Coordinates of N, CA, C and O in Angstrom, one line a residue:
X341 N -0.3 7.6 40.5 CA -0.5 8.7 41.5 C 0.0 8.4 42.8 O 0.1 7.2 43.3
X342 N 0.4 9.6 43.6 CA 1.1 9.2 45.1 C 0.1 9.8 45.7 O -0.1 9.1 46.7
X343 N -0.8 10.6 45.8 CA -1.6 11.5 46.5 C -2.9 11.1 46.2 O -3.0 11.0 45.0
X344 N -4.1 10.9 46.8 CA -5.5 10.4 46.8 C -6.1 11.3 47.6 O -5.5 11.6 48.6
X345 N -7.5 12.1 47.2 CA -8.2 12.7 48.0 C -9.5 12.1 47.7 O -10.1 12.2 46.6
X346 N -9.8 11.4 48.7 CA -11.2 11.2 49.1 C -12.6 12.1 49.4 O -13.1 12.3 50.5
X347 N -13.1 12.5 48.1 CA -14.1 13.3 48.3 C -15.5 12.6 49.3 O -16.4 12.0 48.8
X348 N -15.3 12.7 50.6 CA -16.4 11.8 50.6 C -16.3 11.6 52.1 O -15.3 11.6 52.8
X349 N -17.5 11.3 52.4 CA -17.5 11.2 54.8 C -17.5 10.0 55.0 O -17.2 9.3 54.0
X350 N -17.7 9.3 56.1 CA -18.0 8.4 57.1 C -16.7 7.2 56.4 O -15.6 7.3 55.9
X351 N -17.5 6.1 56.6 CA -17.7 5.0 56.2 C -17.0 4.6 54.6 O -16.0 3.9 54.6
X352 N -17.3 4.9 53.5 CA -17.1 4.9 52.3 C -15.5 5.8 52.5 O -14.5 5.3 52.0
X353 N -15.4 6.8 53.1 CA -13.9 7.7 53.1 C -13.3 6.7 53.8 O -12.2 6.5 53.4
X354 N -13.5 6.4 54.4 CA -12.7 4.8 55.3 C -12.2 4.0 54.6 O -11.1 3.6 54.9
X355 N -13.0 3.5 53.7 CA -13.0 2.5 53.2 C -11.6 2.8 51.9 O -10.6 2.3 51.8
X356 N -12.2 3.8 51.0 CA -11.5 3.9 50.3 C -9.6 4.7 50.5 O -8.7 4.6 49.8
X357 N -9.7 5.5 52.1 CA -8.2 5.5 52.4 C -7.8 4.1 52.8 O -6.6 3.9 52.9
X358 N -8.6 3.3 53.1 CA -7.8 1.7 53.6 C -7.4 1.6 52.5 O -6.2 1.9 52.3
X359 N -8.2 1.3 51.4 CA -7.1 0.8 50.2 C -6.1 1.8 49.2 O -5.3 1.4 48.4
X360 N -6.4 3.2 49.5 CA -4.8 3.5 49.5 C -4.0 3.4 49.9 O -3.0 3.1 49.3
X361 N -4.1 3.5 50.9 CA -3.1 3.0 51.9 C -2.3 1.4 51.7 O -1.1 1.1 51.8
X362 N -3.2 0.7 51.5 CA -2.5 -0.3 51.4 C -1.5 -0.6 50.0 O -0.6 -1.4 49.9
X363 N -2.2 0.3 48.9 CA -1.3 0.6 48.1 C -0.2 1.9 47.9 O 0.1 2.6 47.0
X364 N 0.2 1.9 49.3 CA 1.0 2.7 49.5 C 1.1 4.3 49.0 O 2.0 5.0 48.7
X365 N -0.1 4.6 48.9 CA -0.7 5.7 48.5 C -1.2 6.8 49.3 O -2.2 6.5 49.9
X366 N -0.7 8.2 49.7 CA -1.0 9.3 50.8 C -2.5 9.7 50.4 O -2.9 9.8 49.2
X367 N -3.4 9.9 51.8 CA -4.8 9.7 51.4 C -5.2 11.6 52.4 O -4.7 12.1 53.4
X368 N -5.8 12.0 51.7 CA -6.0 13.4 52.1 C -7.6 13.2 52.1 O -8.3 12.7 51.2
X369 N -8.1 13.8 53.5 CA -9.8 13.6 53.4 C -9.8 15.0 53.7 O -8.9 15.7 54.1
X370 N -11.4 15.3 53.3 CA -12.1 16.8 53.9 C -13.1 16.2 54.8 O -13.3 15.1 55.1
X371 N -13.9 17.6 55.2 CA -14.9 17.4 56.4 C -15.1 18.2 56.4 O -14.4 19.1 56.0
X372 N -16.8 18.6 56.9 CA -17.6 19.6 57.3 C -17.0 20.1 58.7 O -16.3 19.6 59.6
X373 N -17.4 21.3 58.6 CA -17.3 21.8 60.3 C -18.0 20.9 61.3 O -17.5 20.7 62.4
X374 N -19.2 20.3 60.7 CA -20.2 19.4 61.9 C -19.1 18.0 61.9 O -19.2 17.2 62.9
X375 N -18.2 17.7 61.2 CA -17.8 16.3 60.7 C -16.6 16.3 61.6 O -15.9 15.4 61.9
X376 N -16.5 17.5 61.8 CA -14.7 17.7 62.0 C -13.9 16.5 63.2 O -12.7 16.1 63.3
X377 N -15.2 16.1 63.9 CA -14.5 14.3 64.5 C -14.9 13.2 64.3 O -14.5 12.1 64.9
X378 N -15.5 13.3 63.5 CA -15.4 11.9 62.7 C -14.3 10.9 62.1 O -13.2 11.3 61.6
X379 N -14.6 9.7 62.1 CA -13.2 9.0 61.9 C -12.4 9.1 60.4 O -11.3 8.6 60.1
X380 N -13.5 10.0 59.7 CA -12.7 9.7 58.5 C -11.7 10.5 58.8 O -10.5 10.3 58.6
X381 N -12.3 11.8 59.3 CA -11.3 12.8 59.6 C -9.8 12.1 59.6 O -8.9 12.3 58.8
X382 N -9.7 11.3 60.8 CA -8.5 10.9 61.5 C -7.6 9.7 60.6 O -6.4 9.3 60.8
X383 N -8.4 9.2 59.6 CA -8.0 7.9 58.9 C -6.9 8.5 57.6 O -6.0 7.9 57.0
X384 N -7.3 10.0 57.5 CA -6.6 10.5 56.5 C -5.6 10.7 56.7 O -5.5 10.9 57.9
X385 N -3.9 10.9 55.6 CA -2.6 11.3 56.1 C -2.9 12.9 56.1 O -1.9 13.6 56.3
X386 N -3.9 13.4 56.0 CA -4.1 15.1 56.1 C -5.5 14.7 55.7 O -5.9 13.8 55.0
X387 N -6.3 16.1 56.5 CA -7.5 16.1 56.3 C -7.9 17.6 56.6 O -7.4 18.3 57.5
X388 N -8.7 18.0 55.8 CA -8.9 20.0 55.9 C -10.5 19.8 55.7 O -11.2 18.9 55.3
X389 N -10.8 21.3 56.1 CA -12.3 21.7 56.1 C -12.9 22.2 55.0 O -12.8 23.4 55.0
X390 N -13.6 21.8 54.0 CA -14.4 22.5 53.4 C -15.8 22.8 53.6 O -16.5 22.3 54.5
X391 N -16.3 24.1 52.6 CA -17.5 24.3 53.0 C -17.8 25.4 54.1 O -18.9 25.7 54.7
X392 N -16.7 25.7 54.3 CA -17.0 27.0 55.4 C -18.5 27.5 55.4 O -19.1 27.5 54.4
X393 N -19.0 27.8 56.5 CA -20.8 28.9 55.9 C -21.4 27.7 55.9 O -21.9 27.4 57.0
X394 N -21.5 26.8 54.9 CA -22.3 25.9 54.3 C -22.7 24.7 55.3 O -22.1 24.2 56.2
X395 N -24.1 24.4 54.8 CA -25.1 22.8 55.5 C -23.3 21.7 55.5 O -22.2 21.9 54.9
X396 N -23.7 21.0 56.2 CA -23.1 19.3 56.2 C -23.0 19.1 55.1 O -21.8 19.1 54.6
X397 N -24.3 18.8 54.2 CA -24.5 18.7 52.7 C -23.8 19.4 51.5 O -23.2 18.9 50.5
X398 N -24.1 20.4 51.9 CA -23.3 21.6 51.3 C -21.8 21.4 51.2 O -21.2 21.5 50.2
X399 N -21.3 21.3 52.3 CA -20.0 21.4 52.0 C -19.2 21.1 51.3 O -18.3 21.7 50.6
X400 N -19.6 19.2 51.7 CA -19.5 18.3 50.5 C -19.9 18.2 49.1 O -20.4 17.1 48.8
X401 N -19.9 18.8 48.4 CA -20.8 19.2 47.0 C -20.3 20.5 46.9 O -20.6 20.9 45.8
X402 N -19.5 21.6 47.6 CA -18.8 22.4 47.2 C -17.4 22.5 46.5 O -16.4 22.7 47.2
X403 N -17.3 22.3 45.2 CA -16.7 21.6 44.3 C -15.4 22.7 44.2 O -14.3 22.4 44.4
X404 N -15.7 24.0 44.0 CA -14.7 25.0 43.7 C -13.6 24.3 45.3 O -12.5 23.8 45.3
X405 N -14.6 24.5 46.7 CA -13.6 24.1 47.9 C -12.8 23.0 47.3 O -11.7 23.2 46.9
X406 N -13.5 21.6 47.3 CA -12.7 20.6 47.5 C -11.5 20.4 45.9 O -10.6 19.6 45.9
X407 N -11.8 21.4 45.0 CA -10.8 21.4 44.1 C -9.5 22.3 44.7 O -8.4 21.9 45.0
X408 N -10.1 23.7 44.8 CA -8.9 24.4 45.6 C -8.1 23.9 46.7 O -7.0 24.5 47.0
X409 N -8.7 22.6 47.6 CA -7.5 22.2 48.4 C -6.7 21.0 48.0 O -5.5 20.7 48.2
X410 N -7.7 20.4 47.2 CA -6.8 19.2 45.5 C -5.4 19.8 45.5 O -4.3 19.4 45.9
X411 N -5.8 21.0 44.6 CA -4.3 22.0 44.0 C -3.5 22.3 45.2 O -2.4 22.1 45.4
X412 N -4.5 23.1 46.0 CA -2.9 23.2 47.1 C -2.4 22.4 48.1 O -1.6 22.9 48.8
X413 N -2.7 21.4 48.1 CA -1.7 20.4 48.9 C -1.3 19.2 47.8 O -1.2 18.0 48.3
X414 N -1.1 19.3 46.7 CA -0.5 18.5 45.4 C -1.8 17.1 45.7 O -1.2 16.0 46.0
X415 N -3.1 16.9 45.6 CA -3.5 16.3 44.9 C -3.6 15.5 43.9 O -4.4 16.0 43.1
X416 N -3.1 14.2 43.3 CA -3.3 13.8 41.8 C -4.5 13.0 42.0 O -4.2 12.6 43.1
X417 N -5.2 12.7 41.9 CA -6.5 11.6 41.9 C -7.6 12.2 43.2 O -7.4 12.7 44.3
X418 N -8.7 11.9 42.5 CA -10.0 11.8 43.6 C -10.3 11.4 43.2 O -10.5 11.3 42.0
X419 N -11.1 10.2 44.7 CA -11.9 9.5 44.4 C -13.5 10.0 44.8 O -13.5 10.0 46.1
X420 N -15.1 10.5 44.3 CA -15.6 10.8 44.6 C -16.4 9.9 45.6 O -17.1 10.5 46.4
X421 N -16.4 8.6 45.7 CA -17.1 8.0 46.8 C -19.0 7.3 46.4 O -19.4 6.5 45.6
X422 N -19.2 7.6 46.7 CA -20.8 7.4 46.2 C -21.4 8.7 46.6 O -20.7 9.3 47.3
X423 N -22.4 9.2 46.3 CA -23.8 10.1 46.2 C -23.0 11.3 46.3 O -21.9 11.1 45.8
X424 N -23.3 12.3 46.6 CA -22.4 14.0 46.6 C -21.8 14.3 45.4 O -22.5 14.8 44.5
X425 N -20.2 14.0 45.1 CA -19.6 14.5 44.0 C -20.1 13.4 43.0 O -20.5 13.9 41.9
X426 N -20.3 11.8 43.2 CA -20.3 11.1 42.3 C -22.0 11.4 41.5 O -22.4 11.1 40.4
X427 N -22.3 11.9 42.1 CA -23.4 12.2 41.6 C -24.0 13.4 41.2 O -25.2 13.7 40.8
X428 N -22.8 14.2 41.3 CA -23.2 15.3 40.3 C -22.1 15.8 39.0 O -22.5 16.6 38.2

């Protein structure tokens, strides 16, 4: 895969675009509205809002969002991260 979406905030979405990246791999993050400056935001080669309406919590755990922006910006792989997607 050339495209990586990091389901996932802070620290852990950090972590896991560093080693895309280092495998030369384009890293796409999302973010809450409350999140929208946070550093994962910025670490990503593109990063978009999910969760419109919805808690912090929420947003991330809105699965229909973070798939619909998977497909339209050519997505191949996610990684869910720990607790939220990976855990449901």
């Amino acid at each position: 895969f050339t495209k990586l979406m990091a389901a996932n905030r802070g620290e852990i979405a950090v972590r896991i675009m560093r080693a895309a990246t280092e495998l030369g791999v384009q890293t796409v993050g999302i973010f809450s509205h409350e999140d929208r400056n946070q550093p994962h935001r910025y670490k990503a080669d593109q990063a978009f809002q999910v969760g419109l309406g919805k808690s912090p919590v929420g947003a991330y755990l809105d699965i229909e969002s973070i798939v619909a922006v998977a497909v339209e910006h050519g997505v191949e792989a996610v990684h869910p991260g720990y607790g939220f997607l990976s855990e449901n």
